[in-house]
Short mmCIF file of C-alpha atoms in Angstrom, two decimals:
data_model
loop_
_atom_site.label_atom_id
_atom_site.label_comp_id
_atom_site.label_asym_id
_atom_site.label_seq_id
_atom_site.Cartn_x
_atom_site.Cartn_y
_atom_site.Cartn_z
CA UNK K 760 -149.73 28.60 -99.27
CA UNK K 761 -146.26 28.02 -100.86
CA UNK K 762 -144.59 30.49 -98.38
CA UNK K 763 -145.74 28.28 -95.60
CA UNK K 764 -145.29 24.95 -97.32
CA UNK K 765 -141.32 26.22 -97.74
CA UNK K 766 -140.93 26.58 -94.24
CA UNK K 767 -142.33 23.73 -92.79
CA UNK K 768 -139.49 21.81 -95.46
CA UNK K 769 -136.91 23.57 -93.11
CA UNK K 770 -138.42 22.36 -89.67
CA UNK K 771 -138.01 19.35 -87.83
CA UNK K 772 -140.35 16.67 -87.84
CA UNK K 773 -142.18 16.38 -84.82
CA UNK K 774 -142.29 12.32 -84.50
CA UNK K 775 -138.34 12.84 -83.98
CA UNK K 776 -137.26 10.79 -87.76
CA UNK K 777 -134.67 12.77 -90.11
CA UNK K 778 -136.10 14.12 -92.84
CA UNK K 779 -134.76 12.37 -95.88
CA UNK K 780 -134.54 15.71 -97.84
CA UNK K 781 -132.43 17.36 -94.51
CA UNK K 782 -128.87 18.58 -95.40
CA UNK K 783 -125.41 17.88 -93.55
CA UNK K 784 -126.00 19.44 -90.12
CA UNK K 785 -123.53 22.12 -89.91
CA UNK K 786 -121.45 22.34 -86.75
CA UNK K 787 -122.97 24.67 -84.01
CA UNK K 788 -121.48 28.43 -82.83
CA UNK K 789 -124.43 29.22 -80.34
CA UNK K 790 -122.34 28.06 -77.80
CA UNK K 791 -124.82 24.94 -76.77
CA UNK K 792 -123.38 21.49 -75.47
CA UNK K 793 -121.58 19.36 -77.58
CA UNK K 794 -122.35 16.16 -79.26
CA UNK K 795 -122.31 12.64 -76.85
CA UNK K 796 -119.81 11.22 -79.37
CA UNK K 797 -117.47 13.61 -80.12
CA UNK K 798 -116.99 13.64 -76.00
CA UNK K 799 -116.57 9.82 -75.78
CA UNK K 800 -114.41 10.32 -78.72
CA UNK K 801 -112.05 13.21 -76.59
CA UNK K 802 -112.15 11.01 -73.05
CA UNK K 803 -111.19 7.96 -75.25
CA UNK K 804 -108.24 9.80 -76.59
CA UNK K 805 -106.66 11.08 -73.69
CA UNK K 806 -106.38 7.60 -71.97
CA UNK K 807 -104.84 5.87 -75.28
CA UNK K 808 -107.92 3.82 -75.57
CA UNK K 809 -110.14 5.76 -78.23
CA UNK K 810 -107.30 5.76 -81.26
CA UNK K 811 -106.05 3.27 -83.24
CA UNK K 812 -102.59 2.18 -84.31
CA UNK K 813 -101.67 3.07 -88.10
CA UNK K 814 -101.73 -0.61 -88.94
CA UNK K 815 -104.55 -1.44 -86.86
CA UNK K 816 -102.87 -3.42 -84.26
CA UNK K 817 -104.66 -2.19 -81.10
CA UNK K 818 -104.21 0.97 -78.85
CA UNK K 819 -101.18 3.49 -79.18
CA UNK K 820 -100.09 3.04 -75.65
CA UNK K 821 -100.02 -0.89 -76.11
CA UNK K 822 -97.28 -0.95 -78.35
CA UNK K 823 -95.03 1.11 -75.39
CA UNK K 824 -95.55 -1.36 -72.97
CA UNK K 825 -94.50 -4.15 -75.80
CA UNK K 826 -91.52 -2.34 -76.17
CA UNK K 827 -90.51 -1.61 -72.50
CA UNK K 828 -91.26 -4.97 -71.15
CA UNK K 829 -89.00 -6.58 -74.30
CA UNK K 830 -86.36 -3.80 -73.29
CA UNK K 831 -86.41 -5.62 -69.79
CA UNK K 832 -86.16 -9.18 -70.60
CA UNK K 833 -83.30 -8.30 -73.17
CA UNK K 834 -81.79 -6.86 -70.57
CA UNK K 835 -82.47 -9.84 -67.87
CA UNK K 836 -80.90 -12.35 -70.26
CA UNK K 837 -77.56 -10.36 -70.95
CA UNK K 838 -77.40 -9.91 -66.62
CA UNK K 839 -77.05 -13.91 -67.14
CA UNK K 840 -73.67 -14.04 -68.80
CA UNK K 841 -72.05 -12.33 -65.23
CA UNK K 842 -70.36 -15.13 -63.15
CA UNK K 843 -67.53 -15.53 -60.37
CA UNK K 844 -64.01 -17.14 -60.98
CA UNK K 845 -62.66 -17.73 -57.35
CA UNK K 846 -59.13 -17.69 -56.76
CA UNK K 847 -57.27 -20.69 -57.71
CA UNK K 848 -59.09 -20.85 -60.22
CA UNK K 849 -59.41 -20.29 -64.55
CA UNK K 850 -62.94 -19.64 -66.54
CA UNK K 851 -62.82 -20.92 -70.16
CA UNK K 852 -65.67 -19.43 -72.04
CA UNK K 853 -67.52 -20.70 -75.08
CA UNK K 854 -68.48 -19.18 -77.78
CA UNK K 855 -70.96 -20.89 -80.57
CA UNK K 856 -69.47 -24.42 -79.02
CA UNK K 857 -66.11 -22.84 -79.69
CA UNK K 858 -63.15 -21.93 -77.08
CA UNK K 859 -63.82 -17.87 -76.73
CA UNK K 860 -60.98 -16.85 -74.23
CA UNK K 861 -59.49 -17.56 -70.49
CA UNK K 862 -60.56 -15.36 -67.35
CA UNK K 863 -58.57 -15.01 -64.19
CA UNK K 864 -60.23 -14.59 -60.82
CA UNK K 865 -62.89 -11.88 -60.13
CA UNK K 866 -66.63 -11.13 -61.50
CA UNK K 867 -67.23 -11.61 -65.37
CA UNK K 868 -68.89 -11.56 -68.41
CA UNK K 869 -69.45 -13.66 -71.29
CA UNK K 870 -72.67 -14.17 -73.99
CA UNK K 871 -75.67 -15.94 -72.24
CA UNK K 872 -76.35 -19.02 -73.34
CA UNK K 873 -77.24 -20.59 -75.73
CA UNK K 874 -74.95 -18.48 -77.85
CA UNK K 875 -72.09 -18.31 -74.73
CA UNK K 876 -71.12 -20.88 -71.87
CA UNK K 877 -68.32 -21.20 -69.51
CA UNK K 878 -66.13 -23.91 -67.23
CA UNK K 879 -64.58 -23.02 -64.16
CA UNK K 880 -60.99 -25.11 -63.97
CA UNK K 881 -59.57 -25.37 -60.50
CA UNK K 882 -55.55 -25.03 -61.73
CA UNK K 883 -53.86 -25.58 -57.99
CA UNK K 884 -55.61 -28.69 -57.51
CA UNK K 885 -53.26 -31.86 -57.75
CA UNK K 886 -54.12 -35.13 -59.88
CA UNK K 887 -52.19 -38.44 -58.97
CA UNK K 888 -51.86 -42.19 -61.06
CA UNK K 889 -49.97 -45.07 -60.42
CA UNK K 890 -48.57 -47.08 -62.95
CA UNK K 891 -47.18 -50.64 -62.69
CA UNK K 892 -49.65 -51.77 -60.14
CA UNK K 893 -50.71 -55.43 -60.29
CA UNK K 894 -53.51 -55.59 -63.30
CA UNK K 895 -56.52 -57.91 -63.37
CA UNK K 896 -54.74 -61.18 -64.46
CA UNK K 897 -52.31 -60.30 -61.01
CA UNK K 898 -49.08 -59.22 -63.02
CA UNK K 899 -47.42 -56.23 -62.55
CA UNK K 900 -45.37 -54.25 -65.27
CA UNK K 901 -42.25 -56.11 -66.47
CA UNK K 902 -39.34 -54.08 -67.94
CA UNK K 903 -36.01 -54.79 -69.40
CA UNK K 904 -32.93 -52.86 -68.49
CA UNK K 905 -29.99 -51.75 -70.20
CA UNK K 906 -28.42 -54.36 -68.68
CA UNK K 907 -30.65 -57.13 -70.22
CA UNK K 908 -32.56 -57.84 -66.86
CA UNK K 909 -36.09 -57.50 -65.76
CA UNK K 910 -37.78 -55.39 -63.04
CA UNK K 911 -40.81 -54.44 -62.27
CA UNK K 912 -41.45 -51.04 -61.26
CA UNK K 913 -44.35 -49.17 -59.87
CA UNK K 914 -44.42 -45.21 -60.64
CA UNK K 915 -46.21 -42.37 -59.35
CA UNK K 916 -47.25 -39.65 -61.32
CA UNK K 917 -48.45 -36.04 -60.22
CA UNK K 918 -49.90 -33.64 -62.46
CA UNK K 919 -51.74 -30.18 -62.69
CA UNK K 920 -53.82 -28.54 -65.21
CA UNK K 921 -51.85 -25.96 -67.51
CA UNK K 922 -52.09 -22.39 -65.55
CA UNK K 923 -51.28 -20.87 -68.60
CA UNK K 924 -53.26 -22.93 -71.17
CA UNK K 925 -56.46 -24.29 -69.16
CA UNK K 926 -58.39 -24.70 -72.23
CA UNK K 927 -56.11 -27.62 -73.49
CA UNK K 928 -57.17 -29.84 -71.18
CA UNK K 929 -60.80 -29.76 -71.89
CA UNK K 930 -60.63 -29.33 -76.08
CA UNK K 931 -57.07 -31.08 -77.56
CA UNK K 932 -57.98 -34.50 -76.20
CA UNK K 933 -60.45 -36.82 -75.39
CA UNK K 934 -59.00 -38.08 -72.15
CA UNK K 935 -55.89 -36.53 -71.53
CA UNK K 936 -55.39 -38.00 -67.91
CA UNK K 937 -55.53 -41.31 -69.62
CA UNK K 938 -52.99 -39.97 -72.46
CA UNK K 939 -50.96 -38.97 -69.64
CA UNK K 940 -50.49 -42.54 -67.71
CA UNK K 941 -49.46 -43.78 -71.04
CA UNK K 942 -47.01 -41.44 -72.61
CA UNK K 943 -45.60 -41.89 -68.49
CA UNK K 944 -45.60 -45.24 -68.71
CA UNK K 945 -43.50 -45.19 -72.25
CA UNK K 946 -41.26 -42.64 -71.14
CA UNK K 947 -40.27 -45.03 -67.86
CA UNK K 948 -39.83 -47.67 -69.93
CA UNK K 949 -37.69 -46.19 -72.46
CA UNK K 950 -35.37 -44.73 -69.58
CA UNK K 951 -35.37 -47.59 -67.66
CA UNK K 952 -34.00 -49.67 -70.50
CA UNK K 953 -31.42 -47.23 -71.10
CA UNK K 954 -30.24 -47.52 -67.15
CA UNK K 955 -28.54 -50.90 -64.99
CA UNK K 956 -30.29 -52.89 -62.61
CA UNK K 957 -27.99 -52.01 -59.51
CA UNK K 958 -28.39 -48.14 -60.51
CA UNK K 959 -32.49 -48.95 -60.44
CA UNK K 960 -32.60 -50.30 -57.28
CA UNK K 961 -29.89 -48.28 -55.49
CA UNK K 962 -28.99 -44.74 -55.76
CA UNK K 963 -29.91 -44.37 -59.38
CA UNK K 964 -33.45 -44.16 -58.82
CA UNK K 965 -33.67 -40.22 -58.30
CA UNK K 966 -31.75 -39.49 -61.24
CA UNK K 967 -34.12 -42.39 -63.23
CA UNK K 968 -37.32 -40.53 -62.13
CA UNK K 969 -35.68 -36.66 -63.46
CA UNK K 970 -35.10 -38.51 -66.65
CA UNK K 971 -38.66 -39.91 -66.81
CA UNK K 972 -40.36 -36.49 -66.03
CA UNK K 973 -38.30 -34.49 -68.27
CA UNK K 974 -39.20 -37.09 -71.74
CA UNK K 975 -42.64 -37.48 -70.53
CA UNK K 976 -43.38 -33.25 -70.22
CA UNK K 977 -41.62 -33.07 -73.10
CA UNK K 978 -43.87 -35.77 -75.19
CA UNK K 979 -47.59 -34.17 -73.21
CA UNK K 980 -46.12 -30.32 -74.05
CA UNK K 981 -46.07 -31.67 -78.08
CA UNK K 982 -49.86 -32.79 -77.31
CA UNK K 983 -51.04 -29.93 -76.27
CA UNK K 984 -53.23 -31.56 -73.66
CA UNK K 985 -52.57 -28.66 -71.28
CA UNK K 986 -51.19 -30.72 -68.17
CA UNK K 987 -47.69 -30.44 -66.13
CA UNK K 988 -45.92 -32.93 -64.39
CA UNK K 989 -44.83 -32.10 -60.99
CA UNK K 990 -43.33 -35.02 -59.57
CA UNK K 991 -42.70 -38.40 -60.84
CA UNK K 992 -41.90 -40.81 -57.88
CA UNK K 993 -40.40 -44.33 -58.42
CA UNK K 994 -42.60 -46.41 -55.37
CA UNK K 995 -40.88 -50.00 -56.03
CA UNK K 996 -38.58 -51.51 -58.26
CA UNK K 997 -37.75 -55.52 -57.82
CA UNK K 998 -37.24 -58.65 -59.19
CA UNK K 999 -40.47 -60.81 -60.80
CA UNK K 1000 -41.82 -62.69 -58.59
CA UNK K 1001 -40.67 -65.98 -60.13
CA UNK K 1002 -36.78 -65.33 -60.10
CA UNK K 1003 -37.46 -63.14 -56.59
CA UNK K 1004 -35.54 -65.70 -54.18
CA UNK K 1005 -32.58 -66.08 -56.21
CA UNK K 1006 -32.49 -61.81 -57.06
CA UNK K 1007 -32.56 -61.45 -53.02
CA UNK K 1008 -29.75 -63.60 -52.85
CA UNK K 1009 -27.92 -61.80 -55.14
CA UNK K 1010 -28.42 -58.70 -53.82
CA UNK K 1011 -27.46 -59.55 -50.32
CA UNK K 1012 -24.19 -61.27 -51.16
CA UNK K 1013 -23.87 -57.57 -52.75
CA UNK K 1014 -24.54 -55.96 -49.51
CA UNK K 1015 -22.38 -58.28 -47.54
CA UNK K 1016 -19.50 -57.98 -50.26
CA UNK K 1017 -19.75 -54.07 -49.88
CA UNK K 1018 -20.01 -54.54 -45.65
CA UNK K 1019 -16.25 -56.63 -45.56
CA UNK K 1020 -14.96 -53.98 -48.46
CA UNK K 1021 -15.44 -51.38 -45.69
CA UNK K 1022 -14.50 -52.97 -42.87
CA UNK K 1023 -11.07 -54.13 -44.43
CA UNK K 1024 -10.86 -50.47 -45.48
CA UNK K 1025 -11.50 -49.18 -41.61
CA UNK K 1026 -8.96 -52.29 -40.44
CA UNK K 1027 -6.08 -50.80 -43.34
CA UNK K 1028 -6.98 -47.38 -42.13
CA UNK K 1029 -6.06 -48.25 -38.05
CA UNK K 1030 -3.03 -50.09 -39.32
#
């Protein structure tokens, strides 16, 4: 009775329920099929879906994709930095708001923004002011010459940007077009004072304008604005208007002074 008591303790049950007083099941070597879950457990593995990361964090294969698709944004925002300087033309970049450096023509590079930007500067273009023209109140620029007379004049000033130093223009002042017209409209009034009437409004006018150009580069190169002068052009120079009838008079009884001077000299010469 205990011999068959003993081995009905080592049989399954036959409603299908564990036996409470069962052992571990030890792993089988008959060469029968293998459990449901350990083959879930295999397919899961071999398509990155059945394992977990070390921390947790979702599937193994997640964390490559992460990676690659990081790899090509990375990589999308440094191809943003590439642009084209055209010929003619200067790129200033910026670095952290800061002047980096100065590129000549051709494809290049600089940090994407926010951390880079850059300006393209067109250096053969030509930039133009007048100065003495009439003003709101319908006066035009008075000035005293050496002589102790007064004139007004009407300049033209033309100007580039700096091939060499680009950057000045845009960092070393706040308008340095309008710094320009003034240190131009000093300069002509310092030289004009320092010149006679009949050399202003005859042939001293070419050497007047040299004279102008040459102080006024001089006084913008100290600024560091990053402009040049090309040409400085003296449009008018006259009388005010409220003397203007009596200066025409005086300058024709000039002209016809100098007309008889040469025709006595081409009546001596016959003689």
């Amino acid at each position: 009775m205990k011999n068959n008591n003993l081995e009905m303790a080592w049989q399954e049950p036959r409603d299908g329920r564990e036996n409470p007083n069962r052992g571990p099941e030890r792993p089988r070597t008959d060469g029968s099929a293998p459990d449901l879950d350990q083959l879930l457990k295999k397919f899961g593995g071999i398509f990155g879906g059945g394992k977990k990361s070390p921390r947790g964090q979702g599937p193994q294969g997640l964390g490559k994709y992460v990676a690659i698709g990081a790899v090509l944004l990375f990589g999308g925002w440094l191809a943003t930095g590439f642009y084209t300087v055209d010929a003619g033309q200067k790129g200033v970049e910026l670095f952290l708001g800061k002047y980096h450096a100065t590129k000549n023509p051709g494809l290049t590079w600089r940090f994407p923004s926010p951390i880079g930007e850059h300006r393209i500067i067109d250096i053969q273009r030509r930039f133009s002011q007048k100065i003495g023209i009439m003003d709101k109140g319908g006066r035009r620029s008075a000035m005293l010459t050496k002589d102790e007379n007064i004139v007004d004049v009407r300049v033209e000033v033309q100007y580039q940007i700096d091939n060499d130093d680009p950057h000045k223009y845009w960092f070393n002042s706040v308008n340095p077009d309008e710094t320009l017209k003034e240190v131009v409209d000093s300069a002509t009034r310092e030289r004009v004072g320092q010149t006679l009437l009949d050399d202003i409004l005859t042939d001293g006018r070419e050497k007047l304008m040299q004279e102008v150009k040459e102080l006024a580069q001089n006084i913008i190169d100290n600024y560091e604005i990053g402009l040049v002068i090309t040409n400085v052009n003296l449009e008018d120079a006259q009388a005010p208007a409220a003397v203007q009838d009596a200066f025409s008079d005086a300058i024709r009884a000039r002209e016809d002074e100098q007309s008889r001077i040469n025709q006595a000299k081409a009546y001596q010469s016959k003689v």
